[in-house]
PDB file of C-alpha atoms and ligand atoms in Angstrom:
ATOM      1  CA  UNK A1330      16.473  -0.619  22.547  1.00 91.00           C
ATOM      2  CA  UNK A1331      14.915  -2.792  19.671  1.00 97.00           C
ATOM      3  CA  UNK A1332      15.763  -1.182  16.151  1.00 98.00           C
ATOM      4  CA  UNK A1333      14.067  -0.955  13.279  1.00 98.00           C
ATOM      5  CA  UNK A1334      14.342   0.807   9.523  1.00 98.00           C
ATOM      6  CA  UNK A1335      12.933   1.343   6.581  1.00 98.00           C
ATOM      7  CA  UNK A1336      15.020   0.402   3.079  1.00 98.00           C
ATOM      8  CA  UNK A1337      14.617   2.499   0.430  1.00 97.00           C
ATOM      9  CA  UNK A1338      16.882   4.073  -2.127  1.00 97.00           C
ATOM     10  CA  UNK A1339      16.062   7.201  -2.649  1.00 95.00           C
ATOM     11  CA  UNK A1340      14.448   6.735   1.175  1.00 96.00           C
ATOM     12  CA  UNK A1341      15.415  10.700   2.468  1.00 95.00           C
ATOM     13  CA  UNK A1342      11.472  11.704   1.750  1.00 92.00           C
ATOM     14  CA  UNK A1343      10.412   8.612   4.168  1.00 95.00           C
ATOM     15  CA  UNK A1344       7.803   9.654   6.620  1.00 95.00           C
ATOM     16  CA  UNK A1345       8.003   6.351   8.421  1.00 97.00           C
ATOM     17  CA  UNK A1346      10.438   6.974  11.387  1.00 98.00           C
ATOM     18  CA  UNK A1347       8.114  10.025  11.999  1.00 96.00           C
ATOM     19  CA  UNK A1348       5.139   7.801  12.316  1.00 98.00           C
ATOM     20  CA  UNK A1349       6.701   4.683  13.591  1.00 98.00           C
ATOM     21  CA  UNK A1350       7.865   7.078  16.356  1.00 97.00           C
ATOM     22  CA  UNK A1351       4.832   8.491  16.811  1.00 97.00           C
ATOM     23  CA  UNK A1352       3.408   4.855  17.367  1.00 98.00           C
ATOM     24  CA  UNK A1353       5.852   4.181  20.146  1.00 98.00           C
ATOM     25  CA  UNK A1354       5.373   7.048  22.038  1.00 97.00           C
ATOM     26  CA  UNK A1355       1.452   6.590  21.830  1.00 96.00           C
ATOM     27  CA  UNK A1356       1.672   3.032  23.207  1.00 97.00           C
ATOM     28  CA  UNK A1357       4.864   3.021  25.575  1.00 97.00           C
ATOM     29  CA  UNK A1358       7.030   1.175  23.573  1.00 97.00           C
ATOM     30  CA  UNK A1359      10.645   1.321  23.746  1.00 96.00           C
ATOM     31  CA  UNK A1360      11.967   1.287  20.088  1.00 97.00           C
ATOM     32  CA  UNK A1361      14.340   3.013  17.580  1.00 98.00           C
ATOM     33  CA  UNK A1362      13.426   3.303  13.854  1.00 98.00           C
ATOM     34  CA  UNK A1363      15.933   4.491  11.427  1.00 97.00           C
ATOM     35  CA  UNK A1364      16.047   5.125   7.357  1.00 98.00           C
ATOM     36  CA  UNK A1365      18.557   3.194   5.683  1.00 98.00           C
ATOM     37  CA  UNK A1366      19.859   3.789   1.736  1.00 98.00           C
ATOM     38  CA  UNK A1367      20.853   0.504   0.674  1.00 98.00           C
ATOM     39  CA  UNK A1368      22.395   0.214  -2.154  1.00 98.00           C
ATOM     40  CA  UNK A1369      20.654  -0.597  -5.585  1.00 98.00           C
ATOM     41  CA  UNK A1370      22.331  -3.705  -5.825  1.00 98.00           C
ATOM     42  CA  UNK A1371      23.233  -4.111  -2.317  1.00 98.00           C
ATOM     43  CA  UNK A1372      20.153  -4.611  -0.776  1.00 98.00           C
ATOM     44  CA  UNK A1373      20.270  -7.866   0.521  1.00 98.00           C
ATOM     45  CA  UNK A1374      23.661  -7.112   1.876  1.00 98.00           C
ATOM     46  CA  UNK A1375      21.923  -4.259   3.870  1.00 98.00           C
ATOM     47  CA  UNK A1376      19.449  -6.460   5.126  1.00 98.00           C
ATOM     48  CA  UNK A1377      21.965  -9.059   6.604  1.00 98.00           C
ATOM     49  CA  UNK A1378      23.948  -6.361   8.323  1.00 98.00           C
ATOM     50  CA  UNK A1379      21.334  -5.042   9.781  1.00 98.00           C
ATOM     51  CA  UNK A1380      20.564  -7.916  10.967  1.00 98.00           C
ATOM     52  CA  UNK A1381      23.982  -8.195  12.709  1.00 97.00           C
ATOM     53  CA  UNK A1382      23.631  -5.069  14.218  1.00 97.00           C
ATOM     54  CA  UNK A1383      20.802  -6.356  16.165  1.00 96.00           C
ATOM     55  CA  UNK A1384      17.792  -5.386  13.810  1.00 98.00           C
ATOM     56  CA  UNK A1385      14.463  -7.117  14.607  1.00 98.00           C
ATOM     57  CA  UNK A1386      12.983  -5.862  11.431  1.00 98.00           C
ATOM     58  CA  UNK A1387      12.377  -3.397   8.709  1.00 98.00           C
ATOM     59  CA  UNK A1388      10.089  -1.790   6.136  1.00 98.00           C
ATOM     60  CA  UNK A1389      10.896  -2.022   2.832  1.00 97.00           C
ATOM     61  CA  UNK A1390       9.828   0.647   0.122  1.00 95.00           C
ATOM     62  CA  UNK A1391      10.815   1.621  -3.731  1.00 92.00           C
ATOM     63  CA  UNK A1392      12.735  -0.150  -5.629  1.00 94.00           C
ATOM     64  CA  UNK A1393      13.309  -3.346  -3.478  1.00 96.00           C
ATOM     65  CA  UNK A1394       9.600  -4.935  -2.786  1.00 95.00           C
ATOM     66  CA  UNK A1395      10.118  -7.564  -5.236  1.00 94.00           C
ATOM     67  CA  UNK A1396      13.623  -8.136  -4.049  1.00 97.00           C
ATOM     68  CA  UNK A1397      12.944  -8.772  -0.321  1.00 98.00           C
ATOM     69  CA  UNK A1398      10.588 -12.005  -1.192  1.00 98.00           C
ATOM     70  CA  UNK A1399      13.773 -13.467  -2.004  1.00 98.00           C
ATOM     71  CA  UNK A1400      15.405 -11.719   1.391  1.00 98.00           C
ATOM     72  CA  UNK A1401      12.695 -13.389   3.720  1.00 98.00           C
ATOM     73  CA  UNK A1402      13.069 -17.481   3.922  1.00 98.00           C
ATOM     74  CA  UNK A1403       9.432 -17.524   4.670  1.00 98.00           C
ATOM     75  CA  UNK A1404       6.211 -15.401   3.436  1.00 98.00           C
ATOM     76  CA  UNK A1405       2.765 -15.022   5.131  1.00 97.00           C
ATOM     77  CA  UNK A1406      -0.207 -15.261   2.742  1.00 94.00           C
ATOM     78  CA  UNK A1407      -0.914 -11.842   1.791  1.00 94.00           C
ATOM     79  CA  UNK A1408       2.909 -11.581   0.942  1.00 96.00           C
ATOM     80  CA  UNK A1409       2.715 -14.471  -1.074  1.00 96.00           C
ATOM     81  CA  UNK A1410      -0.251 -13.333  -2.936  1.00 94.00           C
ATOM     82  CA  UNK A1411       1.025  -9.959  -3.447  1.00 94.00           C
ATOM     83  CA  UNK A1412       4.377 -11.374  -5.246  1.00 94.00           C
ATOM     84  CA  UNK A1413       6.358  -8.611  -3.045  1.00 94.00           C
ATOM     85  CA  UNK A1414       7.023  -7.819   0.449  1.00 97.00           C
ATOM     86  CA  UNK A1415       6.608  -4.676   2.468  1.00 97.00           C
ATOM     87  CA  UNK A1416       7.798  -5.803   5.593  1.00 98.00           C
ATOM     88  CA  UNK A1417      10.539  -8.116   7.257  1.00 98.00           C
ATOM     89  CA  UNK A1418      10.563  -9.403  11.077  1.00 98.00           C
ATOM     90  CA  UNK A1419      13.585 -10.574  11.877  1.00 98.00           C
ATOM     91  CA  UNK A1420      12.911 -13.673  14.089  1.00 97.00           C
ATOM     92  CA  UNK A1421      14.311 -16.732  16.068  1.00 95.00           C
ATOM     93  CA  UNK A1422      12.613 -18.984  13.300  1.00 94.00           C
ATOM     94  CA  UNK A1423      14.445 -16.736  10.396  1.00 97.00           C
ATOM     95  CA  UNK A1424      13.459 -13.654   8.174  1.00 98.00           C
ATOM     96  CA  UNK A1425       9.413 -13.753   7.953  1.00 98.00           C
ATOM     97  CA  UNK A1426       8.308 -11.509   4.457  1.00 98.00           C
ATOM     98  CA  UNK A1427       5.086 -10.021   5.287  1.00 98.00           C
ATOM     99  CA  UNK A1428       2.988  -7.063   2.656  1.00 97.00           C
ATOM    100  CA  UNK A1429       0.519  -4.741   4.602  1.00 98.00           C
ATOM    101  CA  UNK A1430      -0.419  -2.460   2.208  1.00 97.00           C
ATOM    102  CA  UNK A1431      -3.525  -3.867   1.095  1.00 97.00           C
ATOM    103  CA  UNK A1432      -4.358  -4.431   4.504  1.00 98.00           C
ATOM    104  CA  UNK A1433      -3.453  -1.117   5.423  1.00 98.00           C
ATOM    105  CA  UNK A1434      -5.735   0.092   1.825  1.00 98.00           C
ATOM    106  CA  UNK A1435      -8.430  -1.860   3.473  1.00 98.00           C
ATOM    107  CA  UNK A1436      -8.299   0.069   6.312  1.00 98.00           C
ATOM    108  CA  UNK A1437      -8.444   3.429   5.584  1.00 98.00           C
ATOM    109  CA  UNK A1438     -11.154   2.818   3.143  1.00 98.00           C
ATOM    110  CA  UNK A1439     -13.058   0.892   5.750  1.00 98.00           C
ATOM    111  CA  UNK A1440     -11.867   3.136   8.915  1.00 97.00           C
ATOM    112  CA  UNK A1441     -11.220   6.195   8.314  1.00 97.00           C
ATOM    113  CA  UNK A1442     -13.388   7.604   5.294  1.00 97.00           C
ATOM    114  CA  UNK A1443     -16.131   5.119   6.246  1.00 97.00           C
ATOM    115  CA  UNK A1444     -16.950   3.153   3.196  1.00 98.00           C
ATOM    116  CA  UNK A1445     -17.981  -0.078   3.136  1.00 98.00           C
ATOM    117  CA  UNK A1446     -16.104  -2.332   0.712  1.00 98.00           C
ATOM    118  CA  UNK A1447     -18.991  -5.128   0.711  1.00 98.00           C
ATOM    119  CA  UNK A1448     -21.407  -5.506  -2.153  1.00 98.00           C
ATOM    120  CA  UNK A1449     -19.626  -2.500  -3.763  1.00 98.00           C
ATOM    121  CA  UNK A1450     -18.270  -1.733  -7.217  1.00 98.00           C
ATOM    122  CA  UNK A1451     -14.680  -1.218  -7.130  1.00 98.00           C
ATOM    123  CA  UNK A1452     -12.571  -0.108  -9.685  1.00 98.00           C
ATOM    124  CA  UNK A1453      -8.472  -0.546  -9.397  1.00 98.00           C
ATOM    125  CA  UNK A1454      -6.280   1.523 -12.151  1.00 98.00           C
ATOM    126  CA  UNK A1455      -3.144  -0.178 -12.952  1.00 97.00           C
ATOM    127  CA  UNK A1456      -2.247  -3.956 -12.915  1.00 96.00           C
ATOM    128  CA  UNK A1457       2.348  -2.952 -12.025  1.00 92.00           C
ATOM    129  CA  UNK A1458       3.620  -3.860  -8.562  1.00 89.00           C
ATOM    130  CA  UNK A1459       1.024  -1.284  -6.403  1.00 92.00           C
ATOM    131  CA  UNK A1460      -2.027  -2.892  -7.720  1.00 95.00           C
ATOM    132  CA  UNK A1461      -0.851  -6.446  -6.976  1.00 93.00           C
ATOM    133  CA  UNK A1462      -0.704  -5.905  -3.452  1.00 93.00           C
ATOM    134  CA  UNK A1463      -4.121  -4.843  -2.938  1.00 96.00           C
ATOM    135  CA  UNK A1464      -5.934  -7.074  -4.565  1.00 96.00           C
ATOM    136  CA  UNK A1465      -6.432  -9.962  -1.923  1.00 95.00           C
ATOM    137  CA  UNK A1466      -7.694  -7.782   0.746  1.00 96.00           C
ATOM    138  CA  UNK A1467     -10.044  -5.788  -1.220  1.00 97.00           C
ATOM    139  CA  UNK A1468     -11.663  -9.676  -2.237  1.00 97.00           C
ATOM    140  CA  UNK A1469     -11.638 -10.867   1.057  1.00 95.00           C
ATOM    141  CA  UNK A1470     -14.147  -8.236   1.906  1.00 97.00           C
ATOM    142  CA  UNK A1471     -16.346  -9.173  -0.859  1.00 97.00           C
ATOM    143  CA  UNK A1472     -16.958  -6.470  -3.045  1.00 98.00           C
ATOM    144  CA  UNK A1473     -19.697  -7.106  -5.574  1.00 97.00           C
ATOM    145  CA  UNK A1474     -17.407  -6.537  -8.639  1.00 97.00           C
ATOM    146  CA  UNK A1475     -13.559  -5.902  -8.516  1.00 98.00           C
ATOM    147  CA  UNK A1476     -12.697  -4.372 -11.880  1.00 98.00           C
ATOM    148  CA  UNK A1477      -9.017  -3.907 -13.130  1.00 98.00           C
ATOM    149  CA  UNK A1478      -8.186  -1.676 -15.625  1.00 98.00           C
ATOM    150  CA  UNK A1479      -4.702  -1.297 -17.214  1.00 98.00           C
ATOM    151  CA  UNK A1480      -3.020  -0.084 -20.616  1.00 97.00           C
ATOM    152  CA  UNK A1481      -1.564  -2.880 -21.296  1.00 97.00           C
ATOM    153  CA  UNK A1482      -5.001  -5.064 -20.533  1.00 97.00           C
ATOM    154  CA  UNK A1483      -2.615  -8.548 -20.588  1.00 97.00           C
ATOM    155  CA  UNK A1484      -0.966  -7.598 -17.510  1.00 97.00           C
ATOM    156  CA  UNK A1485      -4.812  -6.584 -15.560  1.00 98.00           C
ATOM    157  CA  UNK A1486      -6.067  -9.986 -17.342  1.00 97.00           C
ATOM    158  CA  UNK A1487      -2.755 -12.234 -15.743  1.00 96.00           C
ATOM    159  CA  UNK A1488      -3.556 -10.288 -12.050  1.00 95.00           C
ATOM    160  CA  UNK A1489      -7.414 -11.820 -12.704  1.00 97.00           C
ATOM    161  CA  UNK A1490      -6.266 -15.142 -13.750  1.00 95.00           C
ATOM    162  CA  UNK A1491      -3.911 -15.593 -10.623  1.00 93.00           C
ATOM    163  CA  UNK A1492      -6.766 -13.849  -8.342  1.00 94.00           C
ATOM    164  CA  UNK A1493      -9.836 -16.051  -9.736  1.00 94.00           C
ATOM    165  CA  UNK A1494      -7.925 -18.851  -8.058  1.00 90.00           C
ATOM    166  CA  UNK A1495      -7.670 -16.973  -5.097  1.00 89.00           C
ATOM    167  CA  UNK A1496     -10.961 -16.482  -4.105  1.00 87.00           C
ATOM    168  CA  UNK A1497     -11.875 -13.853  -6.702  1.00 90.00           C
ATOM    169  CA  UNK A1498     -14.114 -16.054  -9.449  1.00 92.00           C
ATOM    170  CA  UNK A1499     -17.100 -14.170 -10.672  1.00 94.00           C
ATOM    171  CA  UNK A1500     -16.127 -11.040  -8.802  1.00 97.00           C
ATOM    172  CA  UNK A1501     -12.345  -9.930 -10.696  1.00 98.00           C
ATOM    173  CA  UNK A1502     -12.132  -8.978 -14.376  1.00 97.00           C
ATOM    174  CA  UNK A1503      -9.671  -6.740 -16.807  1.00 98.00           C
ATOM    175  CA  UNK A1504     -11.009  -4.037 -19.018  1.00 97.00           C
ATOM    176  CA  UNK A1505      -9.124  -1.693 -21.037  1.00 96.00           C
ATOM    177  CA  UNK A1506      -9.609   1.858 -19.856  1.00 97.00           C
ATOM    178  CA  UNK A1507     -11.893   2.414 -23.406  1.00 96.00           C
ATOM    179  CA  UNK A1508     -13.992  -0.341 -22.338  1.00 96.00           C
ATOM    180  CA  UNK A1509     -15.014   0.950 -18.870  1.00 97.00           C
ATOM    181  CA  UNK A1510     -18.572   1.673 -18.334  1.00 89.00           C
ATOM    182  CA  UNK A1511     -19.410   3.036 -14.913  1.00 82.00           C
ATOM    183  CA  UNK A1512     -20.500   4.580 -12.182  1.00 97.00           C
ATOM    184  CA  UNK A1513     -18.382   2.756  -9.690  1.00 98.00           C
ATOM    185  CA  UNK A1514     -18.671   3.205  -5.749  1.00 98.00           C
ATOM    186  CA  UNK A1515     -14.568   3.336  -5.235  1.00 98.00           C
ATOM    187  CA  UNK A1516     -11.878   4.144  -7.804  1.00 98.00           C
ATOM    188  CA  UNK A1517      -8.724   3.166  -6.311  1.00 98.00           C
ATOM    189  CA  UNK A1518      -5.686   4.858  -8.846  1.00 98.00           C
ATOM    190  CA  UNK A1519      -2.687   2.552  -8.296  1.00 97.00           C
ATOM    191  CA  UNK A1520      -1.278   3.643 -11.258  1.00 96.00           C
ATOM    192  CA  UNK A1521       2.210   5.444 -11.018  1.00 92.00           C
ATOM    193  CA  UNK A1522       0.907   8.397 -13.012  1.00 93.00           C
ATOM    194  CA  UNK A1523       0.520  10.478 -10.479  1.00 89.00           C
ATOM    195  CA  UNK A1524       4.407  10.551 -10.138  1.00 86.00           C
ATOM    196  CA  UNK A1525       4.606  12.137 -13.630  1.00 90.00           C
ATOM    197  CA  UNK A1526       1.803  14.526 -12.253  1.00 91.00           C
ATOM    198  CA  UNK A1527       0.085  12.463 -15.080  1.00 93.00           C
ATOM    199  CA  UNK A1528      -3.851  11.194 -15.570  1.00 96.00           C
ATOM    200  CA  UNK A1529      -4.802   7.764 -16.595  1.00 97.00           C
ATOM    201  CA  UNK A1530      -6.595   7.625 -19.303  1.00 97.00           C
ATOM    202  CA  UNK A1531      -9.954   6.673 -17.268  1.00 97.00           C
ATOM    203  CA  UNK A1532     -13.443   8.329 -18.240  1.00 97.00           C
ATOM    204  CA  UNK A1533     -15.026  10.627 -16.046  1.00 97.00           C
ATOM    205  CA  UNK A1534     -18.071   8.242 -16.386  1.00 97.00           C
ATOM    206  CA  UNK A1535     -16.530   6.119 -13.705  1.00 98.00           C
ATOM    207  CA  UNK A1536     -17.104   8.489 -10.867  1.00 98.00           C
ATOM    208  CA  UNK A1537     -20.779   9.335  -9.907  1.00 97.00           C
ATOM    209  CA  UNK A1538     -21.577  11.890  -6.824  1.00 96.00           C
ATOM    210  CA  UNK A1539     -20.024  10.071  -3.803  1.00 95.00           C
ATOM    211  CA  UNK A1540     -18.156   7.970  -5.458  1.00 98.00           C
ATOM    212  CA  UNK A1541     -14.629   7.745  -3.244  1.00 98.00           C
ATOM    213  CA  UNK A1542     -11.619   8.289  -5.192  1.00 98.00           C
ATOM    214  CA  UNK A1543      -8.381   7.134  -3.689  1.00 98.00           C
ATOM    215  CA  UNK A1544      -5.229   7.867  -5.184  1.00 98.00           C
ATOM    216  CA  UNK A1545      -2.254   5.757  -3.907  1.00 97.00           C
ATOM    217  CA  UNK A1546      -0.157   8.543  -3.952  1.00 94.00           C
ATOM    218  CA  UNK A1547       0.422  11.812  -1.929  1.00 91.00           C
ATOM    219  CA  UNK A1548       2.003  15.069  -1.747  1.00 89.00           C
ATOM    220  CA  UNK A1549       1.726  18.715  -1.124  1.00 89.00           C
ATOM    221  CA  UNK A1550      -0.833  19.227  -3.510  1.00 92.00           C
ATOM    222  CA  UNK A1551      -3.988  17.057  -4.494  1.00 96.00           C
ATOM    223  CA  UNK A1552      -3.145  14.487  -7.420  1.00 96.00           C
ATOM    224  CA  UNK A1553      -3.900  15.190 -11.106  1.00 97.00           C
ATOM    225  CA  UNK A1554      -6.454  12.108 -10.354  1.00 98.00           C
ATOM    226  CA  UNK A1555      -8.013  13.427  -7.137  1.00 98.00           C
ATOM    227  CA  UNK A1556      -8.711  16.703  -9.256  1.00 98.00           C
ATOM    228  CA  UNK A1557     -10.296  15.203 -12.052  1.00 98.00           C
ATOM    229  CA  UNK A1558     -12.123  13.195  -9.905  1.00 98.00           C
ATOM    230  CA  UNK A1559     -13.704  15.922  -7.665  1.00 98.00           C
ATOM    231  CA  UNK A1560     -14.321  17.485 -10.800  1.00 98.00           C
ATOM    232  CA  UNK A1561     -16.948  15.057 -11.582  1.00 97.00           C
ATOM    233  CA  UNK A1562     -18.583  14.536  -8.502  1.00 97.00           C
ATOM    234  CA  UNK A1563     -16.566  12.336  -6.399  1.00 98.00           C
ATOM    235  CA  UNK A1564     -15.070  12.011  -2.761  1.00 98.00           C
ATOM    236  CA  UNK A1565     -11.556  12.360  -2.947  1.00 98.00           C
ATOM    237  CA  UNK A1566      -8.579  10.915  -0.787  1.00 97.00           C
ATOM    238  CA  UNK A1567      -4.702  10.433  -1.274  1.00 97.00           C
ATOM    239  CA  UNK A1568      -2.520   7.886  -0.120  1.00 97.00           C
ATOM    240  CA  UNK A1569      -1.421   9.397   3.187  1.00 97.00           C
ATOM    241  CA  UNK A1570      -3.920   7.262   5.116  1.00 98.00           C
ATOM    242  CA  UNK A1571      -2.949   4.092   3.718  1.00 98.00           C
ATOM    243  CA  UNK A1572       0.598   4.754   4.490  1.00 98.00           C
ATOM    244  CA  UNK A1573      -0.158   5.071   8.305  1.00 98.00           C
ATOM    245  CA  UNK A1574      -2.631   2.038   8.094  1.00 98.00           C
ATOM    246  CA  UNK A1575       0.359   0.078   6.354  1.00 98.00           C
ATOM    247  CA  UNK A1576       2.388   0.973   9.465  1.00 98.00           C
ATOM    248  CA  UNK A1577       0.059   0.163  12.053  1.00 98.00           C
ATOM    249  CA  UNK A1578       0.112  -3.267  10.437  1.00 98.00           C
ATOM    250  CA  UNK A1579       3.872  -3.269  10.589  1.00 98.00           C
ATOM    251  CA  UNK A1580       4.253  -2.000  14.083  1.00 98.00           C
ATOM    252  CA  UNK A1581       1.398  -4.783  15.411  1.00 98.00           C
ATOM    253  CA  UNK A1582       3.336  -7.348  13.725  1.00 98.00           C
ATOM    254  CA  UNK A1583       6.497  -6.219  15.403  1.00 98.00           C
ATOM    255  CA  UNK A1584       5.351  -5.433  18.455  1.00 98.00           C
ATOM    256  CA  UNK A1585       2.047  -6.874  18.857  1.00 98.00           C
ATOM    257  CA  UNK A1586       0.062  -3.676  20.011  1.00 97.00           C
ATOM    258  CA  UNK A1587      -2.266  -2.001  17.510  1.00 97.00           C
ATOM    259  CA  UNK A1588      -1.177   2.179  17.685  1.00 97.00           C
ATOM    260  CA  UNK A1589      -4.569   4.315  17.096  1.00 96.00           C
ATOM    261  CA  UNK A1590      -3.967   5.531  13.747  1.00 98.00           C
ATOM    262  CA  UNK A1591      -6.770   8.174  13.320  1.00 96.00           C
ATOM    263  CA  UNK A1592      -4.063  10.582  16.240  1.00 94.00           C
ATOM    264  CA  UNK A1593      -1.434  10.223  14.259  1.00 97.00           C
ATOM    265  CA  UNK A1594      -2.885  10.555  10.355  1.00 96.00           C
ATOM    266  CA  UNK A1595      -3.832  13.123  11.913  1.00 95.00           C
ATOM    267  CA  UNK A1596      -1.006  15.029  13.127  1.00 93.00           C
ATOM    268  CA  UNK A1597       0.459  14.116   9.613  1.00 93.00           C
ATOM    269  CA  UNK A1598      -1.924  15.950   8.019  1.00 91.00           C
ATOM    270  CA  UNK A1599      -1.185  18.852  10.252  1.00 90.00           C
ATOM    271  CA  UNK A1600       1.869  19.220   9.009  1.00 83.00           C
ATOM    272  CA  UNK A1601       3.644  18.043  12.693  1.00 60.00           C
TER     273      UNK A1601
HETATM  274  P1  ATR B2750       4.210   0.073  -9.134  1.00 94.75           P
HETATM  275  O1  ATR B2750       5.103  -0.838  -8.350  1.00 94.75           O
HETATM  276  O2  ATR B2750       4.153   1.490  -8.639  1.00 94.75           O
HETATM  277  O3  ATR B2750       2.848  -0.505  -9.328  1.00 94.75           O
HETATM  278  P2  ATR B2750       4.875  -0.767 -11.786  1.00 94.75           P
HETATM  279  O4  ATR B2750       4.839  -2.180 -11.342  1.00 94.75           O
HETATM  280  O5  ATR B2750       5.931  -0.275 -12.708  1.00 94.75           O
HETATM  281  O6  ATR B2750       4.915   0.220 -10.556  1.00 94.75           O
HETATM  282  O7  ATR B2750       3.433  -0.457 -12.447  1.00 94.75           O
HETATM  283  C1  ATR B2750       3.063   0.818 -12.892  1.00 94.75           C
HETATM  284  C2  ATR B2750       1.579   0.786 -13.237  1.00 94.75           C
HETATM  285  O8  ATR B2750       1.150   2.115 -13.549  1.00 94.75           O
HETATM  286  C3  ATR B2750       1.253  -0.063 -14.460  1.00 94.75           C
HETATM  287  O9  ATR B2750      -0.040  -0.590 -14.294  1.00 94.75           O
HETATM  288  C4  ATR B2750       1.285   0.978 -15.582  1.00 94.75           C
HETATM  289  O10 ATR B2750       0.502   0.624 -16.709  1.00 94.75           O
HETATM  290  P3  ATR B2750       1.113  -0.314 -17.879  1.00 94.75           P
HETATM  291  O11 ATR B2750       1.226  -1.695 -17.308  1.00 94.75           O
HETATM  292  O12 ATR B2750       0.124  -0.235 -18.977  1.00 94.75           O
HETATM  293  O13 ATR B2750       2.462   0.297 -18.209  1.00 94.75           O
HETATM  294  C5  ATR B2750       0.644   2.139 -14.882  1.00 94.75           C
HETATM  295  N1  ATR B2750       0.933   3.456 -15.446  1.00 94.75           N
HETATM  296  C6  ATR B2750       2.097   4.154 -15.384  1.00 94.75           C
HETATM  297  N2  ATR B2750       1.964   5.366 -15.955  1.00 94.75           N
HETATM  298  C7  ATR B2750       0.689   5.443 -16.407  1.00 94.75           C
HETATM  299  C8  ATR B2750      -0.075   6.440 -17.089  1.00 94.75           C
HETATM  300  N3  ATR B2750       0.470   7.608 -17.433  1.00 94.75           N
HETATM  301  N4  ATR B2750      -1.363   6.171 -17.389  1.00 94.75           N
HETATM  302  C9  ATR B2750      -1.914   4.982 -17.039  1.00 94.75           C
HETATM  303  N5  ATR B2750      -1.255   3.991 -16.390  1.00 94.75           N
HETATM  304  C10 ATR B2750       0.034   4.222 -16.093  1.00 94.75           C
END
């Protein structure tokens, strides 16, 4: 049976087998997906013996996305653009570094709550690792304005510079979070404040009614963000869709058969 895994460390809380399972029971396919703690600083090592073991490839979550660029001997486009790597396929032609979160973003934006990312306003909170990733995708369906706030604005300001090049002139810019002037049509939170059950510092002028407010994150219990934002009128969703959509991407990659992902978000959400 081919065999796959997911890095992380910690990588216990990793709904991934679950829905990479799920996936290959909904499309017939004959496959075995693990979670593996590497090491912090054995990660690469991990990767490699995996590898040995007969692993056709991986995904790779907290803390080693930046470290498996250097892992993979070749990067697709989104990977490259993203600076990190979500996901490794393990093939005759060498370790290929792929990143299919944004895509996966995309997708439950686009699928499955139904909003249209063209000729929209979007606003992105944060400018770290998470934000990064998304940025290509969200451009290449051509929003009308892609706006990037951060607290530390030189970090939002060196994501538009490398983006502008990248097809994002005239549509990317960095504001500090006291500069932003809404409404906006989607708030996208890929801050990591949620993990400190923390809110960023955005105003609640952002959101207008039916404004769709996605936090990256998920849990038991609606984000800090997701709360303030329904406060204030908008549509809210957490980051459980994404993660599926992210999968999908991985699985097709893998095993070139798109699973339905709308079955098995939700059964997630279900609890199953
Ligand atoms: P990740 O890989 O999750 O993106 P990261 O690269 O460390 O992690 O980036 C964390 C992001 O969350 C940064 O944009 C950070 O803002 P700063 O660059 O100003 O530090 C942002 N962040 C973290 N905690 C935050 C908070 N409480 N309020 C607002 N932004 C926060």
């Amino acid at each position: 049976m081919d065999r796959y895994c997911v890095f992380g460390n910690p990588v216990a809380h990793s709904k991934s087998p679950a829905i990479h399972a799920a996936f290959a029971r909904q499309t017939g396919q004959r496959l075995d997906y693990d979670k593996r703690l590497a090491p912090l600083d054995g990660f690469a090592a991990a990767v490699h013996a995996f590898i040995a073991e007969g692993g056709k490839g991986a995904n790779v979550t907290v803390p080693f996305k930046l470290e498996a660029v250097r892992v993979a001997q070749a990067l697709t486009i989104r990977a490259q653009a993203a600076g990190a790597v979500n996901t490794l396929h393990f093939t005759d032609d060498g370790i290929i570094g792929d990143n299919t979160d944004g895509a996966g973003l995309v997708a439950d934006i686009v699928n499955n709550a139904g909003v249209p990312i063209t000729a929209k306003r979007v606003l992105l909170l944060g400018a770290g690792g998470a934000a990064r990733g998304v940025v290509l995708p969200l451009l290449e369906h051509r929003p009308r304005q892609l706006v990037i706030a951060n607290r530390t604005v030189a970090t939002a300001a060196a994501l538009v510079e490398r983006f502008a090049a990248l097809g994002g002139a005239g549509v990317v810019s960095a504001l500090d979070y006291a500069d932003l002037a809404g409404p906006f049509d989607i708030v996208i939170n890929a801050t990591s404040a949620s993990l400190d059950a923390d809110l960023p510092p955005v105003p609640a002028s952002v959101f207008e009614c039916g404004t769709l407010a996605l936090d990256m994150m998920y849990g038991e219990q609606p984000t800090v963000f997701m709360q303030f934002a329904a406060d204030h009128g908008a549509l809210t969703r957490d980051g459980l869709g994404m993660l599926v959509e992210q999968a999908a991407e991985a699985f097709a990659l893998w095993r070139g058969v798109h699973p339905d992902t709308a079955a098995v978000l939700a059964q997630l959400r279900a609890g199953a």
